[in-house]
Coordinates of C-alpha atoms (C1' of nucleotides) in Angstrom, one line a residue:
Chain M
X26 CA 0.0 0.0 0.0
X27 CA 1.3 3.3 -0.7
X28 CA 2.1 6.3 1.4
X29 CA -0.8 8.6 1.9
X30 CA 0.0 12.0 4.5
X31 CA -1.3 15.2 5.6
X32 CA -1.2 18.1 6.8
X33 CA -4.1 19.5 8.8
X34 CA -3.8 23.1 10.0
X35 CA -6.9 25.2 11.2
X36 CA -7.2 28.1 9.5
X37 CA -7.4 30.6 12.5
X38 CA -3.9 32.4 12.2
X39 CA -1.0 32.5 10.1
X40 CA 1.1 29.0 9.2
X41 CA 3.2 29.3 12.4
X42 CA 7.0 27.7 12.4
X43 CA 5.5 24.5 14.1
X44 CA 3.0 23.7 11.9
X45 CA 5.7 24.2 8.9
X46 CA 7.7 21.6 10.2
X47 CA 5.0 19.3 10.6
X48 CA 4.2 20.1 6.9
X49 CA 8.1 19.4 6.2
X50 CA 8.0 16.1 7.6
X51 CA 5.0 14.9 6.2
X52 CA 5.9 15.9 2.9
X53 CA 9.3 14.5 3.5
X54 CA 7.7 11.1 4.6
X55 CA 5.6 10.8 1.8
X56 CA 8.3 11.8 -0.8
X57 CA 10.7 9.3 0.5
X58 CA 8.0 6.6 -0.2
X59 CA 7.1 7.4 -2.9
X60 CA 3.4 8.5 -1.4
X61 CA 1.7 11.3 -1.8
X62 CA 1.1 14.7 0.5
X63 CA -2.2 15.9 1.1
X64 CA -3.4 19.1 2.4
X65 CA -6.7 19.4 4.3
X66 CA -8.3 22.6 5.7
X67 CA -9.7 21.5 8.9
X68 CA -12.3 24.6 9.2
X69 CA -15.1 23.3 10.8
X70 CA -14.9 26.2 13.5
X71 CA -17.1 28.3 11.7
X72 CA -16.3 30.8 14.0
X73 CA -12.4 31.5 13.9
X74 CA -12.1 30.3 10.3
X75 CA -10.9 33.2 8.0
X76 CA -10.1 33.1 4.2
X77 CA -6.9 35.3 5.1
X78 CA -5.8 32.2 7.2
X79 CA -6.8 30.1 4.8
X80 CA -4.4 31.7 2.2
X81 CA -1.6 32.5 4.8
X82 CA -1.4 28.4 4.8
X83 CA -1.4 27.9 0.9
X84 CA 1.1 31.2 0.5
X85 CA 3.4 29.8 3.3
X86 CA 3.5 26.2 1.6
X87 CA 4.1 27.3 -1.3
X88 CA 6.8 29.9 -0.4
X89 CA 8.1 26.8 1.0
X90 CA 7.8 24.8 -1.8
X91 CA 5.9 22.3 -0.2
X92 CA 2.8 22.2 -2.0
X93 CA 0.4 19.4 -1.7
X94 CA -0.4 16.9 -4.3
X95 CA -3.9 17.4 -4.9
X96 CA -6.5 19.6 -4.3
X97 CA -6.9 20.6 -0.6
X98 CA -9.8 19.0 1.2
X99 CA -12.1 21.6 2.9
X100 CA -13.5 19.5 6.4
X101 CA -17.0 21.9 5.9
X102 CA -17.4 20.5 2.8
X103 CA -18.4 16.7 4.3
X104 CA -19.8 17.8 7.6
X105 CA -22.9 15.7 5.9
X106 CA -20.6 12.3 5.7
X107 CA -19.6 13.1 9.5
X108 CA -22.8 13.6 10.5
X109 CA -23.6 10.2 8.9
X110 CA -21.0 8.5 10.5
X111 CA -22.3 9.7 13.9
X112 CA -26.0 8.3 12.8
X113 CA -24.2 5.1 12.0
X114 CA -22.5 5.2 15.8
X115 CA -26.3 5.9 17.2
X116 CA -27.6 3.4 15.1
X117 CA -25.2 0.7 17.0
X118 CA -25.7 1.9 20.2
X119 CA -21.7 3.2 20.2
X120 CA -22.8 6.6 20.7
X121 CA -25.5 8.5 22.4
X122 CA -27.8 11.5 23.4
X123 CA -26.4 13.9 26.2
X124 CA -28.8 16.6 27.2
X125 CA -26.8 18.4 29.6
X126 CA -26.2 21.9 29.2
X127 CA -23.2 23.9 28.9
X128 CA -23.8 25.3 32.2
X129 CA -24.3 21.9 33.8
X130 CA -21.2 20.7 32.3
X131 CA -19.2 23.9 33.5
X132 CA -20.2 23.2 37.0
X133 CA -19.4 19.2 36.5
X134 CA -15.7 20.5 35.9
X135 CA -15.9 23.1 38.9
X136 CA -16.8 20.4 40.8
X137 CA -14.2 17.8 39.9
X138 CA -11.6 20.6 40.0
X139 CA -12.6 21.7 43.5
X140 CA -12.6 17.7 45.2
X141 CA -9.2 17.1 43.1
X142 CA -10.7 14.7 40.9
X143 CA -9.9 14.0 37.3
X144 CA -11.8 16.6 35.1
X145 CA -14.2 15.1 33.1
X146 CA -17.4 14.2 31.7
X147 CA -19.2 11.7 33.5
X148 CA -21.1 9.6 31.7
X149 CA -24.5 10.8 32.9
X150 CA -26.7 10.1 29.9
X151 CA -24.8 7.0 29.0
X152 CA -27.6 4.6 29.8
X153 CA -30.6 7.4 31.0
X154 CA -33.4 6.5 28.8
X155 CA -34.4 9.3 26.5
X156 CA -37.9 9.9 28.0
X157 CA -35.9 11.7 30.7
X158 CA -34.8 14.2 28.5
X159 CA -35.5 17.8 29.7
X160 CA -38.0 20.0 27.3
X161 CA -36.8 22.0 24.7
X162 CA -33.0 20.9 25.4
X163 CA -30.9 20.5 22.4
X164 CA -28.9 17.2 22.7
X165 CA -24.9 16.2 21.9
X166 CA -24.0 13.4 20.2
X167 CA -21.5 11.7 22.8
X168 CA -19.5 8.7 21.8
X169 CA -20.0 5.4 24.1
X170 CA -16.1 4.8 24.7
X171 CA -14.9 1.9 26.7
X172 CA -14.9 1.8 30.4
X173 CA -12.6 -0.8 31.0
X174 CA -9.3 -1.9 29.9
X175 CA -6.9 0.2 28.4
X176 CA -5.8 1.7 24.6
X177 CA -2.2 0.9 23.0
X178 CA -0.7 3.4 21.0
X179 CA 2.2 2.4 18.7
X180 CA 3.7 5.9 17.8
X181 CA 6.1 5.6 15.1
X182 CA 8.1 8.7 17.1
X183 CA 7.0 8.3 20.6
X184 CA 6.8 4.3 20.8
X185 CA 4.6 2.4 22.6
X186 CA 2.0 4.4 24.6
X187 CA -0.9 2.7 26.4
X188 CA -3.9 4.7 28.1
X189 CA -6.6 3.5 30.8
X190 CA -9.5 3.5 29.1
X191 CA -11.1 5.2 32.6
X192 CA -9.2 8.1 32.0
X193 CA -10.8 8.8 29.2
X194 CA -14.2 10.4 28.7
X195 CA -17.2 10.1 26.3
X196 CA -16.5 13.1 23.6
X197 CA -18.9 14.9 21.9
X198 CA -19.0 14.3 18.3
X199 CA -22.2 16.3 17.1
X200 CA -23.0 19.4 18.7
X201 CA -25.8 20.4 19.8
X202 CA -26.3 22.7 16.8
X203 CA -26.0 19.1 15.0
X204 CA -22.2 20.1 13.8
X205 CA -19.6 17.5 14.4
X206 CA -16.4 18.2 15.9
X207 CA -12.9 18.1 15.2
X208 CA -12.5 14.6 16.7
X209 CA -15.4 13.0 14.6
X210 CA -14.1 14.9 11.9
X211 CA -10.4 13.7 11.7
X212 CA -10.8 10.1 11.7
X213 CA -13.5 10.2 9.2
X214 CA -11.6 12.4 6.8
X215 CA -8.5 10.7 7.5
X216 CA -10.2 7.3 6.9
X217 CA -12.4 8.6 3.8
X218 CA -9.0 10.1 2.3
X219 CA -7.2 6.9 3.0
X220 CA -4.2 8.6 5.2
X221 CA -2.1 5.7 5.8
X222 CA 0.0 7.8 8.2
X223 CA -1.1 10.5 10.8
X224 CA 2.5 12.7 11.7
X225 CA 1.3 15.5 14.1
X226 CA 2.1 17.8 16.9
X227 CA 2.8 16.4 20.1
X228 CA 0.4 17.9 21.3
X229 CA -2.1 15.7 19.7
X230 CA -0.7 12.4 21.4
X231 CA -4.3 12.0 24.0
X232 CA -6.3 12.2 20.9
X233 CA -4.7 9.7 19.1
X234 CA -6.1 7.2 22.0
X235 CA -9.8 8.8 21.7
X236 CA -9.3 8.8 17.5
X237 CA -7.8 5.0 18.2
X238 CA -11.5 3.9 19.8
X239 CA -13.6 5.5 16.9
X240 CA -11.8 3.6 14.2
X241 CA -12.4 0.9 16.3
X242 CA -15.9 1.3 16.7
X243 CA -16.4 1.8 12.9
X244 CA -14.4 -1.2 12.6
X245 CA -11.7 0.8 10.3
X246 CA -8.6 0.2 9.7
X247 CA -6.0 2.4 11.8
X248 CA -3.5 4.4 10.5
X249 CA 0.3 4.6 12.1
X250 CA 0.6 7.3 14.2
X251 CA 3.7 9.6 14.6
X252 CA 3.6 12.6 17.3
X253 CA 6.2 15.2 16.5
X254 CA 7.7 16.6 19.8
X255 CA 6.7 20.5 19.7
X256 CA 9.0 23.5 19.1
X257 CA 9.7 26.1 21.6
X258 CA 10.9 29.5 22.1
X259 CA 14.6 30.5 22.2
X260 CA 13.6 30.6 26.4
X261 CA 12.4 27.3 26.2
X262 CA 8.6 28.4 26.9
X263 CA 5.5 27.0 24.6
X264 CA 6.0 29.1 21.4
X265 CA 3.4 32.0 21.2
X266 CA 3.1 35.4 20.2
X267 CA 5.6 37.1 22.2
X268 CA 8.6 35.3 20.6
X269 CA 7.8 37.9 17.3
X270 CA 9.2 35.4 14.7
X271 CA 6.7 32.3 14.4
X272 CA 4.4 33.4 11.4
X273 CA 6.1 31.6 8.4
X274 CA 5.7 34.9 6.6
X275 CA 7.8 37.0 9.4
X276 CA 10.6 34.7 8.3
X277 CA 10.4 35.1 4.5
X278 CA 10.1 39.0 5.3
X279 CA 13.5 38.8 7.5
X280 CA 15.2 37.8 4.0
X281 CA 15.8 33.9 4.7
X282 CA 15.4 32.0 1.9
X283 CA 13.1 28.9 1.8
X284 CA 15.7 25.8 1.2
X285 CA 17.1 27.6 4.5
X286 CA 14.4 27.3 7.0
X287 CA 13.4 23.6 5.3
X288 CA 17.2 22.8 6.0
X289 CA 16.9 24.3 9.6
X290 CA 13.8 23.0 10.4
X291 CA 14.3 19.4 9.1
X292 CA 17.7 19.3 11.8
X293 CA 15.2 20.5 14.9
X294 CA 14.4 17.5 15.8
X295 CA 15.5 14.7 13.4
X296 CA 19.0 14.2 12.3
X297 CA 21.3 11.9 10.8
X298 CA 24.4 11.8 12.4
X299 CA 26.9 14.8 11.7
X300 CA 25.2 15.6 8.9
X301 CA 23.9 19.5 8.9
X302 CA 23.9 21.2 5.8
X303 CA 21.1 18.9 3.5
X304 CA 19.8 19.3 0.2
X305 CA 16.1 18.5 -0.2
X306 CA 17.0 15.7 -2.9
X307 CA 19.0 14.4 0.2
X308 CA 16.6 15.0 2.9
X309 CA 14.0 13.0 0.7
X310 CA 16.6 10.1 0.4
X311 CA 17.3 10.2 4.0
X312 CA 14.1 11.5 6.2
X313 CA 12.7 8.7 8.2
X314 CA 10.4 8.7 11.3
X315 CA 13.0 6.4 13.3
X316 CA 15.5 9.1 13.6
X317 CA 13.0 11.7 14.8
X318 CA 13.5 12.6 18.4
X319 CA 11.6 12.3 21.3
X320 CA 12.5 15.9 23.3
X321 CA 11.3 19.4 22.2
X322 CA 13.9 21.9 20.3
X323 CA 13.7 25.3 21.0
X324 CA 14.2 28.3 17.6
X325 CA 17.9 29.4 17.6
X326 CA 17.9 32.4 15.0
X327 CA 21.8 32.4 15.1
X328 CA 21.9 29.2 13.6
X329 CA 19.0 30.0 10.7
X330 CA 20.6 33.0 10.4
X331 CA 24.4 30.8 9.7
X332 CA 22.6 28.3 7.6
X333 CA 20.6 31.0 5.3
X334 CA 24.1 32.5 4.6
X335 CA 25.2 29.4 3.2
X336 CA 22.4 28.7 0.9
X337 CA 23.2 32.6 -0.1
X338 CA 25.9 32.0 -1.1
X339 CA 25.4 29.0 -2.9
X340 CA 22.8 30.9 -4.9
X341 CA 22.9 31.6 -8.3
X342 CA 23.2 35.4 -8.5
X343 CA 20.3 35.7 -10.9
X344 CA 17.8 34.3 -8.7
X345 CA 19.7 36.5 -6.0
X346 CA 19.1 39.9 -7.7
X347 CA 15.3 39.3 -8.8
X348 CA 14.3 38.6 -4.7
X349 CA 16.2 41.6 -3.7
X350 CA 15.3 44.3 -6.7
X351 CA 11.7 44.7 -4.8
X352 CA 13.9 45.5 -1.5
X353 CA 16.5 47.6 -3.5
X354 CA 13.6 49.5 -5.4
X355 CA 11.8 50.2 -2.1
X356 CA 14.8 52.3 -1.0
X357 CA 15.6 54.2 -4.1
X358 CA 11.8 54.8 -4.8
X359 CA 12.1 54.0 -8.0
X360 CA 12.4 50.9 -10.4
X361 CA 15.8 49.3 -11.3
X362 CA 17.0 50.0 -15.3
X363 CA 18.0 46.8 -17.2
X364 CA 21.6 48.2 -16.9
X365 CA 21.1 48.1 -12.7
X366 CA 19.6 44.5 -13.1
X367 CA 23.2 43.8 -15.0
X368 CA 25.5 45.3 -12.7
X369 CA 24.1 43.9 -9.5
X370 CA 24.4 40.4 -11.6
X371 CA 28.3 41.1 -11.8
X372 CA 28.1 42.4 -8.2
X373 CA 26.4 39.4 -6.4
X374 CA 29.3 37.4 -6.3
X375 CA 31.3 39.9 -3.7
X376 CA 28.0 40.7 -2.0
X377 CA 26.6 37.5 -1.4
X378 CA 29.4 36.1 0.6
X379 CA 29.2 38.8 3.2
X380 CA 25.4 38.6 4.1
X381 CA 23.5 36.5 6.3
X382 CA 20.0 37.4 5.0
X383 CA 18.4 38.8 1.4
X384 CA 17.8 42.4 3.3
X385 CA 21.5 42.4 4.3
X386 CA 22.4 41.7 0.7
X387 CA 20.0 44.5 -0.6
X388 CA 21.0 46.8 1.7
X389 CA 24.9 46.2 0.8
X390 CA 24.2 46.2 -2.5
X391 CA 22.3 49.7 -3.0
X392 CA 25.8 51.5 -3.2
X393 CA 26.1 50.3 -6.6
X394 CA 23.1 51.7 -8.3
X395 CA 22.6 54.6 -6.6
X396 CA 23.0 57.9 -8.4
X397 CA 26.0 60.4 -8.0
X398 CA 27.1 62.0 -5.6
X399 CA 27.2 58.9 -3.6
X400 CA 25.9 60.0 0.5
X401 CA 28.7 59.3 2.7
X402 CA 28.3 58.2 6.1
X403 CA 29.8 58.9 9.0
X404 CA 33.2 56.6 8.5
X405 CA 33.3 57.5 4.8
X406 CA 33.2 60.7 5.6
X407 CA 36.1 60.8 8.3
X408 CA 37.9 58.7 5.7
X409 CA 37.7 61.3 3.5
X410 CA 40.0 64.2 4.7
X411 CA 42.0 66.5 2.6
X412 CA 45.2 64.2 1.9
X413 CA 42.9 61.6 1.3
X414 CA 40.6 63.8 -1.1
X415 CA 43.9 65.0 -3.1
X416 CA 45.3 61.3 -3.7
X417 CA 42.1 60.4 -5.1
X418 CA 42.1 62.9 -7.3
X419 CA 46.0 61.6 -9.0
X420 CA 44.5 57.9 -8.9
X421 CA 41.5 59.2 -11.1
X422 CA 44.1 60.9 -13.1
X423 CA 46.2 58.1 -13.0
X424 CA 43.6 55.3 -13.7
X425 CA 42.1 57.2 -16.4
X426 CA 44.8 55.7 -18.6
X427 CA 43.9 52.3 -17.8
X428 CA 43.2 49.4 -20.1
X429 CA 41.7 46.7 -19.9
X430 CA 39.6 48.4 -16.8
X431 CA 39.5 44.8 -15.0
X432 CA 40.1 43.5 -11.5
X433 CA 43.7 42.2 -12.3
X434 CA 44.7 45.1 -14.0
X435 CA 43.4 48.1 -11.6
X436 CA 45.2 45.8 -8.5
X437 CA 48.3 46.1 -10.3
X438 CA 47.8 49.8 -11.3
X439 CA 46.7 50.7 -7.2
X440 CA 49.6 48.5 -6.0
X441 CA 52.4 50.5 -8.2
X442 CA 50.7 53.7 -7.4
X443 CA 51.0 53.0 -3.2
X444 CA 54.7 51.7 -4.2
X445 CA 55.5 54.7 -5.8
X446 CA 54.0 57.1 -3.0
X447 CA 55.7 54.6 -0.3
X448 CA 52.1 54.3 1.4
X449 CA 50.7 51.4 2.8
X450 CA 47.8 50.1 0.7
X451 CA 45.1 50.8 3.3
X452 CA 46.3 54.7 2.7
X453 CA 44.6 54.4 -0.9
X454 CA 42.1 51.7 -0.4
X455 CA 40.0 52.8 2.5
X456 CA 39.7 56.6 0.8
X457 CA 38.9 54.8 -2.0
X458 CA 36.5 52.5 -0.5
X459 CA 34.5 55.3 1.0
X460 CA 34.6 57.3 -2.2
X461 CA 33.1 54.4 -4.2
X462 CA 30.9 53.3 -1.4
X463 CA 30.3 55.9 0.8
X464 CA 30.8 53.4 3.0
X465 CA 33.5 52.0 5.1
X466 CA 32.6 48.3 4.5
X467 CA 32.2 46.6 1.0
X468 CA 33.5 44.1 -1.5
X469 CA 37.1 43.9 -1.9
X470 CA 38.2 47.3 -3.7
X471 CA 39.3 46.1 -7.0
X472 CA 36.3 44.4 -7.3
X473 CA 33.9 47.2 -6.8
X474 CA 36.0 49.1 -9.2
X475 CA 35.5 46.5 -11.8
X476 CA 31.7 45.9 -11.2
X477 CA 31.3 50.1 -11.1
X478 CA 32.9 50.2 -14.4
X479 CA 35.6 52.6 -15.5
X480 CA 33.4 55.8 -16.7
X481 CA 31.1 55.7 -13.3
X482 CA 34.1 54.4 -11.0
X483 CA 36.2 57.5 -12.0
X484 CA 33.4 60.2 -11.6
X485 CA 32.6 58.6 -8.2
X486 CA 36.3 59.5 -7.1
X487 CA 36.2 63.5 -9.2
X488 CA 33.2 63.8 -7.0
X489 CA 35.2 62.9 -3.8
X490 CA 38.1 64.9 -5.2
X491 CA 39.1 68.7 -3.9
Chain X
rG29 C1' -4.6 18.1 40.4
rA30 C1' -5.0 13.5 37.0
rC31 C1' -3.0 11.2 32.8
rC32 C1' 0.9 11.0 29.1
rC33 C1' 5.8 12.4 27.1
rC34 C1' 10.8 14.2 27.6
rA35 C1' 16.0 15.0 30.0
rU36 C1' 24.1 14.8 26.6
rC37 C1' 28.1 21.5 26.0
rG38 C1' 24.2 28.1 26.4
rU39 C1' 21.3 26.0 21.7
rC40 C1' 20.4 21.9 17.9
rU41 C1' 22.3 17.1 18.2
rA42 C1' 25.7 12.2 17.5
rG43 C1' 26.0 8.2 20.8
rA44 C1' 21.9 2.3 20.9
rG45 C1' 27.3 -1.5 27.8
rG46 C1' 33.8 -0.6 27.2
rU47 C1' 34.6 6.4 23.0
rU48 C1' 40.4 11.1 25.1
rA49 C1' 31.8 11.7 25.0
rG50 C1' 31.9 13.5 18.4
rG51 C1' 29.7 17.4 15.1
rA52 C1' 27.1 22.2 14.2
rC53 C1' 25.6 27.2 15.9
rU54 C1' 27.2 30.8 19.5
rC55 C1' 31.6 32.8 22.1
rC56 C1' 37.2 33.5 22.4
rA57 C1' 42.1 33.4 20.3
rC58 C1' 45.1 32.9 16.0
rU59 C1' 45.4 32.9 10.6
rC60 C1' 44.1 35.1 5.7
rU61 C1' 43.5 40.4 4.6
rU62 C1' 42.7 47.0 1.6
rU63 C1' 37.5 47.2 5.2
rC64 C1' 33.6 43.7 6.5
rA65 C1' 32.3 39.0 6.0
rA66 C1' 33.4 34.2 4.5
rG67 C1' 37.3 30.5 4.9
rG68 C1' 41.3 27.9 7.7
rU69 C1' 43.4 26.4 12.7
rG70 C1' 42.9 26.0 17.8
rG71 C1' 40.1 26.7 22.4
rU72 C1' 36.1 27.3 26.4
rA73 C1' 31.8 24.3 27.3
rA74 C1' 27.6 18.7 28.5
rC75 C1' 25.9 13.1 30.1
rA76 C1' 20.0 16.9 35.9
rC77 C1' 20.3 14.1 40.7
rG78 C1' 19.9 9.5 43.7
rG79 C1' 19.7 4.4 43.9
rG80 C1' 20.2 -0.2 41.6
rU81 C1' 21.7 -4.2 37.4
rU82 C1' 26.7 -5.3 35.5
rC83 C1' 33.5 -6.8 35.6
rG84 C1' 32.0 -2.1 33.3
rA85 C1' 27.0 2.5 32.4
rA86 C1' 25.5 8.8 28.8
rU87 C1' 23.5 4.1 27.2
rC88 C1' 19.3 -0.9 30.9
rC89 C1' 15.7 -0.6 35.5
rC90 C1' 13.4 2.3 39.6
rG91 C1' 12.8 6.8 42.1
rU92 C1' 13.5 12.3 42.6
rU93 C1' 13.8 16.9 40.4
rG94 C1' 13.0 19.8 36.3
rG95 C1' 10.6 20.8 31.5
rG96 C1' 6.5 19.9 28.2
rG97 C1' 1.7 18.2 26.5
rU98 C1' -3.5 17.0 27.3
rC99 C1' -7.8 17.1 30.3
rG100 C1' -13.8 22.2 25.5
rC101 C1' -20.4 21.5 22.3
rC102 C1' -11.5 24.8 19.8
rA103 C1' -8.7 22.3 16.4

RNA sequence: GACCCCAUCGUCUAGAGGUUAGGACUCCACUCUUUCAAGGUGGUAACACGGGUUCGAAUCCCGUUGGGGUCGCCA
């Protein structure tokens, strides 16, 4: 039988850093057998649904290049199946009528909570003949679950797991509006779509046991199970909203690039051996639930941050300039000529080795199609002084006679010119550094000389001249 | 509180009875060097604690402590 996942968010906020890694790995299980990946919008809260959630999933997927094979499921669009499957349950005398009301269920808990007892339902309408229904009450569809004995759970990630049966309650699976729930919900969908393996948050581990008793009640075959340890904050604390970074968008707006945070994600948790920089093709050869851990990871941004600037610069510099022109563009507040497009192709090279995100390299990079006079800042500036000013006007001089204008040839050229003044290179290349840049940091020298080219490289330095 | 899960450097982890406990990120030196990065070399840094089992435990068992998850007519 072949591989069959999915991914199951709720669409109620963004596609948070958790629930992208639980996409990873399902996608990553079911490319490695050769399955396929399904995506399924579980939106049967009404309520907190919302069609920008909705898209927040699909755009973060598919920034992530995770995209599902087929077309999503929406769970609203079979509440009539679930609702069928509860008639079947009541039919068989597996589920049942409970007329209690919300109140009477509140104070059930209050109760339990107050004598230090186990909070939960208790099975008051399990057996009560209908006729003692109250008037005009509304009844839930609870699910008759097993008193005795106990539920074995054999998590691919977590291992073997066994529940008492008494410590868990009868759950409602139509409400009293006649809507099922989530946990009716899952295991028909996930049965109905033929999901030969559930991979989940952690957090999901109890319901496996109550899902594990409906497939057993509808006599369905079970799927394997495999609970995902959750992900944490950098203090170690449940993830949430304070921690800034846990949309999936935050991170594609802080420049990373997707292979990145699939690389960085895939290690939090599962590894294989010393192995920490992985290609996808690799992490498809290689992902398996056996080497997932058992223990929650907490986000490190320094080490995102280390392993984006690798992929960086491993990146072609084409694909490079077209996801920073938007960022480049913003600053100049206006749109990059096909000349710009071709000078920050030649400049990626220097520029992509010293950044550690996309809006480092755009920021580094905006020097070079600026317009004249290049703003100095403060370094440049001090850089700049008088002696400084008058050598860069006999280098322009100078260099004006030079041909070929390329790398080799204008190192040469700046070497025998410091020779010939008896000055130490960084006299003439920090000057010219800020003249060119109006920076103190950049690309090696010759380079951004080269990439400038020779007619803008020498008005750059008249303008810094005397 | 009840139930369940977890526990190796600060962080992510390798380790599946016998290792100088390895790697990566971070940090610190040194190196390269025209700046800044990157790179190279080296360094600091861990088996939570207590009992067992064993000739021998990071590895197996029990307990303690600590962390996490779940206990909705949310998903």
């Amino acid at each position: 039988m072949s591989v069959i996942t999915r991914f199951a968010p709720s669409p109620t906020g963004y596609l948070h850093i958790g629930g992208a890694r639980t996409a990873l790995f399902n996608w990553l299980y079911a490319r490695h057998h050769g399955g396929s990946f399904q995506l399924r919008i579980e939106d049967t809260d009404r309520l907190r649904s919302t069609k920008e959630a909705i898209d927040a999933i699909f755009d973060g997927l598919h920034w992530l290049e995770l995209d599902p094979d087929g077309e999503p499921v929406y769970q609203t669009s079979r509440v009539d199946r679930h609702v069928a499957v509860a008639d079947e349950l009541l039919a068989n005398g597996l589920a049942y009528h409970c007329y209690c009301s919300a109140e009477e269920l509140a104070e059930m808990r209050a109760l339990a909570k107050r004598e230090g007892k186990p909070v939960r339902y208790d099975g008051r309408w399990r057996d009560r003949d209908r006729s003692d229904a109250p008037e005009g009450v509304k009844p839930t569809v609870r699910f008759k679950a097993p008193l005795d004995g106990a539920t074995l759970l054999h998590d691919l990630v977590q291992g073997d797991v066994k529940v008492e049966n008494a410590q868990l309650d009868d759950m409602v699976l139509l409400r009293a509006d006649g809507t099922p729930t989530y946990m009716l919900s899952v295991v028909v969908d996930d049965h109905d779509m033929e999901i030969t393996h559930v991979i989940r948050g952690d957090d999901h581990l109890t319901n496996a046991f109550r899902q594990t008793q409906l497939y057993r009640a509808m006599s369905w075959p079970l799927p394997q199970f495999g609970h995902l340890p959750l992900i944490h904050g950098p203090d170690g604390s449940k993830l949430s909203k304070r921690h800034g970074a846990i949309g999936v968008a935050a991170y594609r707006e802080m420049g990373f690039l997707p292979e990145a945070l699939r690389n960085y994600l895939l290690r939090l948790g599962w590894s294989h051996g010393d192995d920490e920089i992985i290609s996808t093709a690799r992490a498809i050869e290689w992902f398996d639930l056996d080497a997932v851990g058992r223990s929650s990871a907490r986000i490190d941004m320094q080490k995102l941050g280390n392993l984006n600037g690798h992929y960086l610069r491993e990146t072609e510099s084409v694909r490079l300039v077209g996801l920073i022109a938007p960022k480049i563009e913003a600053v100049l507040d206006q749109k990059l000529r096909p000349e710009h497009e071709k000078l920050l192709l030649r400049a990626m090279p220097g520029l992509k080795e010293r950044a550690k995100d996309l809006n480092e390299l755009a920021e580094s990079a905006v020097f070079y199609v600026r317009s004249r006079p290049i703003p100095l800042n403060q370094k440049a500036e001090k850089l700049l002084n008088a002696e400084a000013r008058a050598r860069l006007a006999e280098i322009a001089e100078s260099l004006s006679e030079l041909d070929p204008w390329t790398e080799e040839a204008l190192e040469a050229a700046i070497q025998e010119l410091a020779e010939a003044w008896g000055a130490k290179l960084g006299k003439l290349a920090q000057p010219l550094r800020a003249a060119l840049t109006g920076s103190n940091v950049s690309p090696g020298i010759y380079e951004v000389l080269a990439v400038l080219g020779k007619s803008e490289a020498l008005d750059r330095l008249r303008d810094a001249a005397p």
